[in-house]
Coordinates of N, CA and C in Angstrom, one line a residue:
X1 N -72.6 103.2 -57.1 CA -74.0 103.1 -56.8 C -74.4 101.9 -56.0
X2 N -73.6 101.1 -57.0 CA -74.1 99.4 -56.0 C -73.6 99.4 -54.4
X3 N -72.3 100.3 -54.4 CA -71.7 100.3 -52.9 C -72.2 100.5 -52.1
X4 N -72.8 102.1 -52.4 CA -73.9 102.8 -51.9 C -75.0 102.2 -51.1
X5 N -76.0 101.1 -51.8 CA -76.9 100.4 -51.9 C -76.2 99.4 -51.1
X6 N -75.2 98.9 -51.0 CA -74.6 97.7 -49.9 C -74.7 98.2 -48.6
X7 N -73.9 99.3 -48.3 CA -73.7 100.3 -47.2 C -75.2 100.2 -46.7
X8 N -76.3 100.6 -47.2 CA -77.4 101.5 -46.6 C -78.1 100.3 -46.2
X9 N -77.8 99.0 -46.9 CA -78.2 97.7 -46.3 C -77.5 96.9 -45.0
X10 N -76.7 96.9 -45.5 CA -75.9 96.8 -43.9 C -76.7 97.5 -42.8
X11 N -76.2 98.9 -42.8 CA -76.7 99.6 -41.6 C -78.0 99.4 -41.7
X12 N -79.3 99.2 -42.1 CA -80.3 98.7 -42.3 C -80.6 97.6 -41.4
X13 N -80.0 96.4 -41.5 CA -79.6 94.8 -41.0 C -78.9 95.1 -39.4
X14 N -78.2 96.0 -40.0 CA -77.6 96.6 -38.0 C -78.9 96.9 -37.4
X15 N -79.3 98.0 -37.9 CA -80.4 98.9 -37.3 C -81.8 98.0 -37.0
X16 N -81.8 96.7 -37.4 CA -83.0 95.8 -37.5 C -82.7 95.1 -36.1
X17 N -81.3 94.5 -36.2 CA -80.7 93.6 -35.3 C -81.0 94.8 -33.8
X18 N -80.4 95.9 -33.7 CA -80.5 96.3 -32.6 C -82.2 96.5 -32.1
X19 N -82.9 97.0 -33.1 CA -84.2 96.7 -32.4 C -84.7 95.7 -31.7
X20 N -84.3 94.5 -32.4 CA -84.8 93.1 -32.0 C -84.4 93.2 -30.8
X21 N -82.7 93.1 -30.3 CA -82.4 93.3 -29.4 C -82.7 93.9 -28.1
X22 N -82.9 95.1 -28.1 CA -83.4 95.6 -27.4 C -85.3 95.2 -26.9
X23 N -85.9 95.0 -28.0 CA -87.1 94.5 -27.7 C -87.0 93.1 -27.0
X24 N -85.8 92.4 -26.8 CA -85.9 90.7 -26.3 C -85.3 91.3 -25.3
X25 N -84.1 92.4 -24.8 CA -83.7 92.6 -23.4 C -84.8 93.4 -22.7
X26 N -86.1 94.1 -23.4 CA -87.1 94.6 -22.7 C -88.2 93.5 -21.6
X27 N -88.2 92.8 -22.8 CA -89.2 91.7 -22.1 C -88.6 90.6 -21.5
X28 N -87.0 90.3 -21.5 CA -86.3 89.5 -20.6 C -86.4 90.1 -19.4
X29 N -86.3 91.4 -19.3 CA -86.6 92.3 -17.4 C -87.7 92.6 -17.2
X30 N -88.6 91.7 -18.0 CA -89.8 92.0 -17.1 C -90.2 90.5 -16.9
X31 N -90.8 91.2 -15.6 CA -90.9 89.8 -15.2 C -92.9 90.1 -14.6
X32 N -94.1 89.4 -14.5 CA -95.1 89.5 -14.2 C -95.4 90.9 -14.1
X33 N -95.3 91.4 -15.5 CA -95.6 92.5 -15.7 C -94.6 93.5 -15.3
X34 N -93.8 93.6 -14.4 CA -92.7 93.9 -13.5 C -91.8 94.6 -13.9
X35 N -91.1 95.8 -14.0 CA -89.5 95.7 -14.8 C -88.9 95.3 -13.6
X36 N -87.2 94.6 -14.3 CA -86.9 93.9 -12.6 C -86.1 95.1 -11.9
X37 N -85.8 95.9 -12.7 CA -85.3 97.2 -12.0 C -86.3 98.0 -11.0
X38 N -87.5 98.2 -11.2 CA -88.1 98.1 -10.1 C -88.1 97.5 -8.8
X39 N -88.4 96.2 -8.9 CA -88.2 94.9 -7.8 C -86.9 95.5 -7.5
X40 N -85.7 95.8 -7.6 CA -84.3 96.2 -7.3 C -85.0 97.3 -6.3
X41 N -85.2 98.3 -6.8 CA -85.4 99.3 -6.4 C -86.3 99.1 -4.8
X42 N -87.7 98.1 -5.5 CA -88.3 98.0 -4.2 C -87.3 97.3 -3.3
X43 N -87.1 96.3 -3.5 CA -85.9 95.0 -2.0 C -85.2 96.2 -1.8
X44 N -84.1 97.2 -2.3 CA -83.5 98.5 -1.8 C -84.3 99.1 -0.5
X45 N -85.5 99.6 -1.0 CA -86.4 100.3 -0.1 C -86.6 99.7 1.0
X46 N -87.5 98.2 1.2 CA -87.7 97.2 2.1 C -86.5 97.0 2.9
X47 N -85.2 97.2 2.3 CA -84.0 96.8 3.0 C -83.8 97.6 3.8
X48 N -84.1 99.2 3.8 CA -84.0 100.2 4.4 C -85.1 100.7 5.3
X49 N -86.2 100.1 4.9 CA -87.6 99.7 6.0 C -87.0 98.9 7.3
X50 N -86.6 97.9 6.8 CA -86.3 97.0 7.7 C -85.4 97.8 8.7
X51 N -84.2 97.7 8.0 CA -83.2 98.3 9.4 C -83.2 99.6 9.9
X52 N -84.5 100.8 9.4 CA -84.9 101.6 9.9 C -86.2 101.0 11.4
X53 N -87.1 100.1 11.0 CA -87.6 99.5 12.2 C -86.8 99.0 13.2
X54 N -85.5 97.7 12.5 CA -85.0 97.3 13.6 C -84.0 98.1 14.5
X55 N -83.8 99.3 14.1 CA -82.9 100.8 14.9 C -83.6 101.3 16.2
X56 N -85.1 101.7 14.8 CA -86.1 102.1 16.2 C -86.6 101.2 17.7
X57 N -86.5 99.8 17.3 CA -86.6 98.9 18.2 C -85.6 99.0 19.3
X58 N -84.7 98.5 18.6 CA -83.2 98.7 19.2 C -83.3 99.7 20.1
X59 N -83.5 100.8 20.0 CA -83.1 101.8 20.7 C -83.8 102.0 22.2
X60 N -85.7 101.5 20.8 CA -86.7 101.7 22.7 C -86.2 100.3 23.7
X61 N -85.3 98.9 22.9 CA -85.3 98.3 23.9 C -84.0 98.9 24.8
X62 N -83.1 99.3 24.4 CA -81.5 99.6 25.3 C -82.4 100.7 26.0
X63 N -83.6 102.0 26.0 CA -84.2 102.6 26.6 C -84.7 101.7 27.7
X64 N -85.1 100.8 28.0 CA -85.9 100.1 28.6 C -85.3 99.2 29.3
X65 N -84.1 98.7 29.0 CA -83.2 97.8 29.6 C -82.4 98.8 30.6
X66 N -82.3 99.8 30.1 CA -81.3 100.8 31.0 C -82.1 101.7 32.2
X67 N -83.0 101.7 31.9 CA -84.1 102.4 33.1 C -84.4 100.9 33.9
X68 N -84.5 100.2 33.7 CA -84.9 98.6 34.5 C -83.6 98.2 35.3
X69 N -82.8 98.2 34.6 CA -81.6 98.2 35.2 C -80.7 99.4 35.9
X70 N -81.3 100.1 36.1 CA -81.0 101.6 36.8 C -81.7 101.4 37.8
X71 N -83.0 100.8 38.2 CA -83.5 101.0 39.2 C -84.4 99.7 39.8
X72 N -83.0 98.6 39.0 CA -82.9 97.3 39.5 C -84.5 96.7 39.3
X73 N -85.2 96.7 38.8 CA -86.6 96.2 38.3 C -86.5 95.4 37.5
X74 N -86.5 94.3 37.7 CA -86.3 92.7 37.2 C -87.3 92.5 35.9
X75 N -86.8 92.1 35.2 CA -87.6 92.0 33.8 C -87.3 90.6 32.8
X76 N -88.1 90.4 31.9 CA -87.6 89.1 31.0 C -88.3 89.6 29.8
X77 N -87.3 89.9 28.5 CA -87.9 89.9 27.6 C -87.6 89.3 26.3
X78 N -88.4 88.3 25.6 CA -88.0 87.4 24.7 C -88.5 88.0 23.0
X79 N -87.5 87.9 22.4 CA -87.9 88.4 20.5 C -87.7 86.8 20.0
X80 N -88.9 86.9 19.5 CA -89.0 85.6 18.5 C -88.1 86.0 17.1
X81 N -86.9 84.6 16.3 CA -86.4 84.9 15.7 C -87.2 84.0 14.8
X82 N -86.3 82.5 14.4 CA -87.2 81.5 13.5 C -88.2 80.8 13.5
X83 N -88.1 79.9 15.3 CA -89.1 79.3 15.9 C -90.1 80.0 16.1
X84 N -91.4 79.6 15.7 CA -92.8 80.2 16.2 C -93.0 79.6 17.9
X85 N -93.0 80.9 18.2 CA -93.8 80.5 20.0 C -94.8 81.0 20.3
X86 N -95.7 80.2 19.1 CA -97.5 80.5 19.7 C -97.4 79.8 21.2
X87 N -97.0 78.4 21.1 CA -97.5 77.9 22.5 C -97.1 78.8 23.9
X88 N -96.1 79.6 23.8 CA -96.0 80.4 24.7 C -96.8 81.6 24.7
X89 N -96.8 82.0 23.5 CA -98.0 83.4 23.8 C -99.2 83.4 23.6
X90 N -99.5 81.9 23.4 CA -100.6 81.7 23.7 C -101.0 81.4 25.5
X91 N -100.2 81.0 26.0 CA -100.4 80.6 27.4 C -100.4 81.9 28.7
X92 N -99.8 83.3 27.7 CA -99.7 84.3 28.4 C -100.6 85.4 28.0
X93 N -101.1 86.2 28.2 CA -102.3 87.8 28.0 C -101.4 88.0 26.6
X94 N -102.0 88.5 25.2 CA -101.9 88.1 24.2 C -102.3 89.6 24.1
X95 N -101.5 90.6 23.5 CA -101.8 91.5 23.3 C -101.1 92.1 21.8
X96 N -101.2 93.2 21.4 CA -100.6 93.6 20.1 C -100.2 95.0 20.6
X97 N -99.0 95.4 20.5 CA -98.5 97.0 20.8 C -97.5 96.9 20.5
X98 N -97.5 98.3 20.3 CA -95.9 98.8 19.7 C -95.2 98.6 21.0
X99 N -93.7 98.0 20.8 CA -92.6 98.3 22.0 C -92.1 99.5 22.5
X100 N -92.5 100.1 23.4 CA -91.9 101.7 23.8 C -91.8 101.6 25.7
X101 N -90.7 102.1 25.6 CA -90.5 101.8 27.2 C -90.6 102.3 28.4
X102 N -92.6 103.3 27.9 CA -93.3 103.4 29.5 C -94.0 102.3 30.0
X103 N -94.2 101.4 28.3 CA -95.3 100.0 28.7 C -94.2 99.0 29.3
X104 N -93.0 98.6 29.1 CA -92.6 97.6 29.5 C -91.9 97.9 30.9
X105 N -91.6 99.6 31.0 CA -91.2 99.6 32.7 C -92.6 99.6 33.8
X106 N -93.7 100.0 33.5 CA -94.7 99.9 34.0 C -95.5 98.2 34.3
X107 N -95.2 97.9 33.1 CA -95.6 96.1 33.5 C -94.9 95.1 34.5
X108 N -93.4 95.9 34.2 CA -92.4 95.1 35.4 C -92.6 95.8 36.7
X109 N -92.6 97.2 36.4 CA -92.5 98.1 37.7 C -93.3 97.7 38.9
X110 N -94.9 97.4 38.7 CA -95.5 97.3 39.3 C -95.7 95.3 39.8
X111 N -95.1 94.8 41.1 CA -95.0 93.5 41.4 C -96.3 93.6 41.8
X112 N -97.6 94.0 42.1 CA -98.8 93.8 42.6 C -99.5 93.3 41.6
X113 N -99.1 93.8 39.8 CA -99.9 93.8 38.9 C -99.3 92.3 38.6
X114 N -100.8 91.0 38.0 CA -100.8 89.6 37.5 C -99.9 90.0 36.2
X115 N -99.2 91.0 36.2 CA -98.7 91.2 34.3 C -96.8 91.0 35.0
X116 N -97.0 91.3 35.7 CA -95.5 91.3 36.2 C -94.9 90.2 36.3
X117 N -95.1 89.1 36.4 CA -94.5 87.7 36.5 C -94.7 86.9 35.0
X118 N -93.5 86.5 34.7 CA -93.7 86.4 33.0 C -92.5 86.8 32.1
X119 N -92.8 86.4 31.2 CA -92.1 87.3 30.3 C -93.0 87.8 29.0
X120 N -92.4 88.8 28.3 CA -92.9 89.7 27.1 C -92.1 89.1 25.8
X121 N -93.2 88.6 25.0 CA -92.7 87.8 24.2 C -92.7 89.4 22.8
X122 N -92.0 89.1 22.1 CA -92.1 90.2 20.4 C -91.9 89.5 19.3
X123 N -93.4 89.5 18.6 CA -92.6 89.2 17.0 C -92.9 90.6 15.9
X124 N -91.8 90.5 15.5 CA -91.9 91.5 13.8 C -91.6 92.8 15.1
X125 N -91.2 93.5 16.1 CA -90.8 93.9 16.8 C -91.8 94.6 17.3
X126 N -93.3 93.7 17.6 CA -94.0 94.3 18.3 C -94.4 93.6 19.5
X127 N -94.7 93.7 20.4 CA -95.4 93.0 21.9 C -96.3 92.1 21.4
X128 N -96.7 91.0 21.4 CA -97.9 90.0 21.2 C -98.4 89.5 22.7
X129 N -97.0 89.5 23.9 CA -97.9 88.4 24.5 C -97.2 89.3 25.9
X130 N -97.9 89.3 27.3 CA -97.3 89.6 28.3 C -97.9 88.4 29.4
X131 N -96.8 88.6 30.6 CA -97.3 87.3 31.4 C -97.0 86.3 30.4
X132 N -95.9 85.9 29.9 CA -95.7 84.3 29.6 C -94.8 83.5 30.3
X133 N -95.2 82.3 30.8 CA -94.3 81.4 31.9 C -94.0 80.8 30.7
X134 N -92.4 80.3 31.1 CA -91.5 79.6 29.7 C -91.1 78.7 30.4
X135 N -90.3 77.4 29.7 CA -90.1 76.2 30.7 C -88.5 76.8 31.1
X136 N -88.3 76.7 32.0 CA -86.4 76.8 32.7 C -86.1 75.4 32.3
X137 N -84.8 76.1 32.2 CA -83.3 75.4 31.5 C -83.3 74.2 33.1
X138 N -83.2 73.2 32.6 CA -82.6 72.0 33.5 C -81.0 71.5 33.8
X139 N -80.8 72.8 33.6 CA -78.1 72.5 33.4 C -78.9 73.0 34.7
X140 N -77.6 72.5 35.0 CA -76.7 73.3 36.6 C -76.4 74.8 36.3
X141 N -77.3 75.6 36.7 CA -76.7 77.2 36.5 C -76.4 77.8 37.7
X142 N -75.3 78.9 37.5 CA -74.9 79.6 38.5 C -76.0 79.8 39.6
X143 N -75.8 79.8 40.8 CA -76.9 80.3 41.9 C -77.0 81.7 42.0
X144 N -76.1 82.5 40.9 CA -76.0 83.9 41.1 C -77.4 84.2 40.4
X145 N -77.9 83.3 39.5 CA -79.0 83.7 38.1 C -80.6 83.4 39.0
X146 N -81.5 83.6 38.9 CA -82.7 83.6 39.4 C -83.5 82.9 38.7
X147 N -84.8 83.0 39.1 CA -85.8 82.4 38.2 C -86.0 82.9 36.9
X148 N -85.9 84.2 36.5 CA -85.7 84.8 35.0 C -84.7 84.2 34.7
X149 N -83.5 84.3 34.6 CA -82.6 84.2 34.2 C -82.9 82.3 33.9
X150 N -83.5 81.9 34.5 CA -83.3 80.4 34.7 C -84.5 79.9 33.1
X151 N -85.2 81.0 33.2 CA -86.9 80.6 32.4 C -85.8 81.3 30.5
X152 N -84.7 82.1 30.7 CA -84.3 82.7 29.7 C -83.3 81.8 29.2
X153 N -83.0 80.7 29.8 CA -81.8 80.1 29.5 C -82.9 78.5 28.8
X154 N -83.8 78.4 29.5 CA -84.6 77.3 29.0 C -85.3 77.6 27.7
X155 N -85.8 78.9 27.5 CA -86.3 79.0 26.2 C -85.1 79.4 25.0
X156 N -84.0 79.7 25.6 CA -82.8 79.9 24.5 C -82.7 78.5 24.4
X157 N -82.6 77.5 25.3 CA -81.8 76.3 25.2 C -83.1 75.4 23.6
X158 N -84.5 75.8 24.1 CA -85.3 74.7 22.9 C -85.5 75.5 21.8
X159 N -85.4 76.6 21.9 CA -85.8 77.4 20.7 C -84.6 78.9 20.0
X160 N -85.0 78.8 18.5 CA -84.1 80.1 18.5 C -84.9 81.6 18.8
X161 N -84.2 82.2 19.8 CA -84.7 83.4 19.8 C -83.8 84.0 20.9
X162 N -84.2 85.0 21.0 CA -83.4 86.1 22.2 C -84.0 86.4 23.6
X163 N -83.0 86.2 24.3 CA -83.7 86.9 25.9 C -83.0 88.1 26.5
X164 N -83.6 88.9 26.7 CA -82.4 89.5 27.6 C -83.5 90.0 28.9
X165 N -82.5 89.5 30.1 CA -83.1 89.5 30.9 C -82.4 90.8 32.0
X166 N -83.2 91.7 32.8 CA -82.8 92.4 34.0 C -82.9 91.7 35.2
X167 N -81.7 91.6 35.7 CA -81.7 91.1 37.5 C -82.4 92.4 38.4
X168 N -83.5 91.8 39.2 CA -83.6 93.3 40.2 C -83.1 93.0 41.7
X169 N -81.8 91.9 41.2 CA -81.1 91.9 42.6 C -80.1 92.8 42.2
X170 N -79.0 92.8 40.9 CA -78.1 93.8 40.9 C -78.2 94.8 39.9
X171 N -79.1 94.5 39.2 CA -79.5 95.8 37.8 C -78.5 95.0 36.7
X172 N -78.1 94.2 36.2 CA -77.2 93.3 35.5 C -78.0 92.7 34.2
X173 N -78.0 93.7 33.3 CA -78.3 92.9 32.4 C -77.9 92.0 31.5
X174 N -78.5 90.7 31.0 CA -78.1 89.6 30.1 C -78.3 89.2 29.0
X175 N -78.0 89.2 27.9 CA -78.0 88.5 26.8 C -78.6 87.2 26.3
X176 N -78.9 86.6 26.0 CA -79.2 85.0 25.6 C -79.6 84.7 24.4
X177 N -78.7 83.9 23.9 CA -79.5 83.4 22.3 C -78.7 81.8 21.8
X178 N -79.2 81.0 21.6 CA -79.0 79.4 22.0 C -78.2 78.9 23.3
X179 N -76.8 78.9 22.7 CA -76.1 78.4 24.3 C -75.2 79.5 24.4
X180 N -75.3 80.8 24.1 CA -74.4 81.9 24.0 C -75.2 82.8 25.4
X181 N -74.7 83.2 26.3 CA -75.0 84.5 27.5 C -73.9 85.2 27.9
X182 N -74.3 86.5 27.4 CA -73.7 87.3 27.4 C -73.8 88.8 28.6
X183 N -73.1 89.0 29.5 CA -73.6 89.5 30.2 C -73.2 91.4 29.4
X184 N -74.3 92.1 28.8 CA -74.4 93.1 28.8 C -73.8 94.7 29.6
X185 N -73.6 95.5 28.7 CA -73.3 96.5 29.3 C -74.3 97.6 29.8
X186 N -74.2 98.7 30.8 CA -75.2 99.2 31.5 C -75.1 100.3 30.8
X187 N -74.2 100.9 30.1 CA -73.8 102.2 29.3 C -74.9 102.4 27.6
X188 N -75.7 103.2 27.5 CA -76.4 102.9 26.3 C -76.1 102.6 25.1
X189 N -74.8 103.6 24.6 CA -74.1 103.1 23.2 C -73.7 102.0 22.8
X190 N -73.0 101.6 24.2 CA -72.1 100.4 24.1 C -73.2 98.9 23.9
X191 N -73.8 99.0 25.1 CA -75.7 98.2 24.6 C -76.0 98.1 23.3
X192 N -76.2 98.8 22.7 CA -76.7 99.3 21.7 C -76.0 98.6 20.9
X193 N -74.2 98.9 20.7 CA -74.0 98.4 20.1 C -73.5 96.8 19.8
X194 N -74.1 96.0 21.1 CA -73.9 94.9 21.6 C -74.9 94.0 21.1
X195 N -76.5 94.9 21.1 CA -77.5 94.3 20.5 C -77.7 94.0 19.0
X196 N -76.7 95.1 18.5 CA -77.0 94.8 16.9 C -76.2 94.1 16.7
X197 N -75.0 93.6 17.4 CA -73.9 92.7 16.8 C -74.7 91.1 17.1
X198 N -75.3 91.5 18.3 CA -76.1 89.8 18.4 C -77.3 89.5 17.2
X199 N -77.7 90.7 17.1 CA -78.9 90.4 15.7 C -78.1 90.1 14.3
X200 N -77.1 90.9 14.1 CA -76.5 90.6 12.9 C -75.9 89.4 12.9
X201 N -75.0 88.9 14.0 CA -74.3 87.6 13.8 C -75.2 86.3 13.7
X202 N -76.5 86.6 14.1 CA -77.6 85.7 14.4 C -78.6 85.4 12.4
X203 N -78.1 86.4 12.1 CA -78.7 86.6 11.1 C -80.4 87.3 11.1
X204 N -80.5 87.4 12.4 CA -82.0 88.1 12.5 C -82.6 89.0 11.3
X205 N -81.7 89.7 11.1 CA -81.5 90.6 9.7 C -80.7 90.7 8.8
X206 N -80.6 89.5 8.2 CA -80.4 89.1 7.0 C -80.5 89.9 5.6
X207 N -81.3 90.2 5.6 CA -81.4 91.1 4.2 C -81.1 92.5 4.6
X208 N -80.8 92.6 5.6 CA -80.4 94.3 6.1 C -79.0 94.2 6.3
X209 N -77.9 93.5 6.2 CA -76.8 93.0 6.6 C -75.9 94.2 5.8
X210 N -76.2 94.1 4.4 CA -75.6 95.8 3.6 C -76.2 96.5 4.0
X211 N -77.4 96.4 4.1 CA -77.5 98.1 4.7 C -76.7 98.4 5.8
X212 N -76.6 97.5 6.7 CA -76.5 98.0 8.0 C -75.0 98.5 7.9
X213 N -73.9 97.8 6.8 CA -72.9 97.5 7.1 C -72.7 99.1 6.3
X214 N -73.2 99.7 5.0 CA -73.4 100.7 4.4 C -73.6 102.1 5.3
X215 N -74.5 101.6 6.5 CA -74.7 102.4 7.4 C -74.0 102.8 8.5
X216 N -73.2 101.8 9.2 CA -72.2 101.9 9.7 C -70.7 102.3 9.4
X217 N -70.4 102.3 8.1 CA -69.3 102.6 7.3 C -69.7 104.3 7.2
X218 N -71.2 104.7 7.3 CA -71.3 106.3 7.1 C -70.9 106.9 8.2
X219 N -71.4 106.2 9.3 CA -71.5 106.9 10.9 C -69.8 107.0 10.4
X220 N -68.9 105.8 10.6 CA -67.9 105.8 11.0 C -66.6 107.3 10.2
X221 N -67.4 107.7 9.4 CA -66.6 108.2 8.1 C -67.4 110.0 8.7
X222 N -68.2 110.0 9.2 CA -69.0 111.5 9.8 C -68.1 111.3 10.7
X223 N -67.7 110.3 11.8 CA -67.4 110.9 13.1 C -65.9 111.4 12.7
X224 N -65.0 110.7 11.7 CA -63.7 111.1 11.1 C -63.5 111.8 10.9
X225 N -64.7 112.6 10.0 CA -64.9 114.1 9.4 C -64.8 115.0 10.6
X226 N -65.4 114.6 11.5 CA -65.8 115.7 12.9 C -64.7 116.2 14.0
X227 N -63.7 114.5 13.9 CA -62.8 115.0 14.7 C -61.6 115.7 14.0
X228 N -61.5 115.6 12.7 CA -60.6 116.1 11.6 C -60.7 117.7 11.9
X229 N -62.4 118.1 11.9 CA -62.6 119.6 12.3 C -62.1 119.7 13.2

């Protein structure tokens, strides 16, 4: 009987202990009311916000870079990365729009319009500012490069961010991000996938870096599947 009565105390003392437990790992994951598995769940979601916007970006800009450079229409367009460049978009027509590429071939297209000389600044991957004069780079640069090219090398040189500029002498698109110029490809995929390696190596998207890499490892493993059929 006494054994009995030891036994049912034990498991008792177990059964107490695990409650506790569990009640101290409940309130250790929560955090401001919060469980932290949520917050998990959200930064998951956000992660996939993110490099679902910066795809769609991506894509209207290689749309935009490839029609400009198809039909040699000279362009400058700068994405703000760390550095804030109010002083520049403040000095240029300060606007708010989504990036889509009937507004930025039309702004360049037309040399008659005051919007065409400048450059198009982006933050969070929207248009803020058109018409912005940037200071040009003071090196010795090729005589091949022009006054864009010259204003994209000056603002890579003081600040971090991106240029990529269209020549509308050869349709030649460029790259720029501190002292790195890269001359671009004219083929969309390949663009494409030239722009994300500059954002990813840049860290531009940083917290999308698994995703992207998650996401790339899918594409890669569908096209396997495809050519296997």
């Amino acid at each position: 009987m006494q054994t009995i009565l030891l036994i049912l105390l034990i498991l008792l003392l177990i059964l107490v202990c695990w409650v506790v437990i569990i009640q101290f790992a409940s309130e250790f994951l929560r955090v401001d009311g919060k469980d932290v598995f949520k917050r998990m769940n959200f930064f998951k979601k956000k992660d996939k916000d993110e490099y679902n916007k910066m795809m769609a970006f991506i894509g209207k800009l290689v749309s935009s870079l490839i029609k400009m450079s198809n039909d040699k229409v000279g362009a400058l367009i700068i994405i703000e990365k760390n550095d804030n460049l109010n002083q520049y978009i403040n000095i240029g027509n300060r606007i708010e729009s989504e990036f889509f590429p009937e507004l930025i071939y039309t702004i360049f297209y037309n040399k008659k319009s005051p919007l065409h000389d400048g450059a198009i600044i982006v933050r969070n991957w929207k248009i803020v500012s058109v018409s912005s004069y940037l200071p040009t780079s003071k090196k010795i640069i090729n005589v091949q490069y022009g006054a864009r090219h010259r204003a994209a090398f000056g603002i890579a040189e003081k600040f971090d961010c991106f240029a990529f500029v269209v020549s509308e002498t050869n349709g030649n698109i460029t790259g720029v991000h501190l002292d790195e110029v890269k001359k671009l490809s004219d083929v969309p995929e390949k663009l494409t996938s030239q722009i994300i390696k500059m954002f990813t190596a840049s860290n531009l998207i940083t917290i999308n870096k698994n995703v992207f890499e998650k996401k790339q490892k899918s594409k890669s493993r569908n096209k396997e599947k495809s050519f296997s059929n």
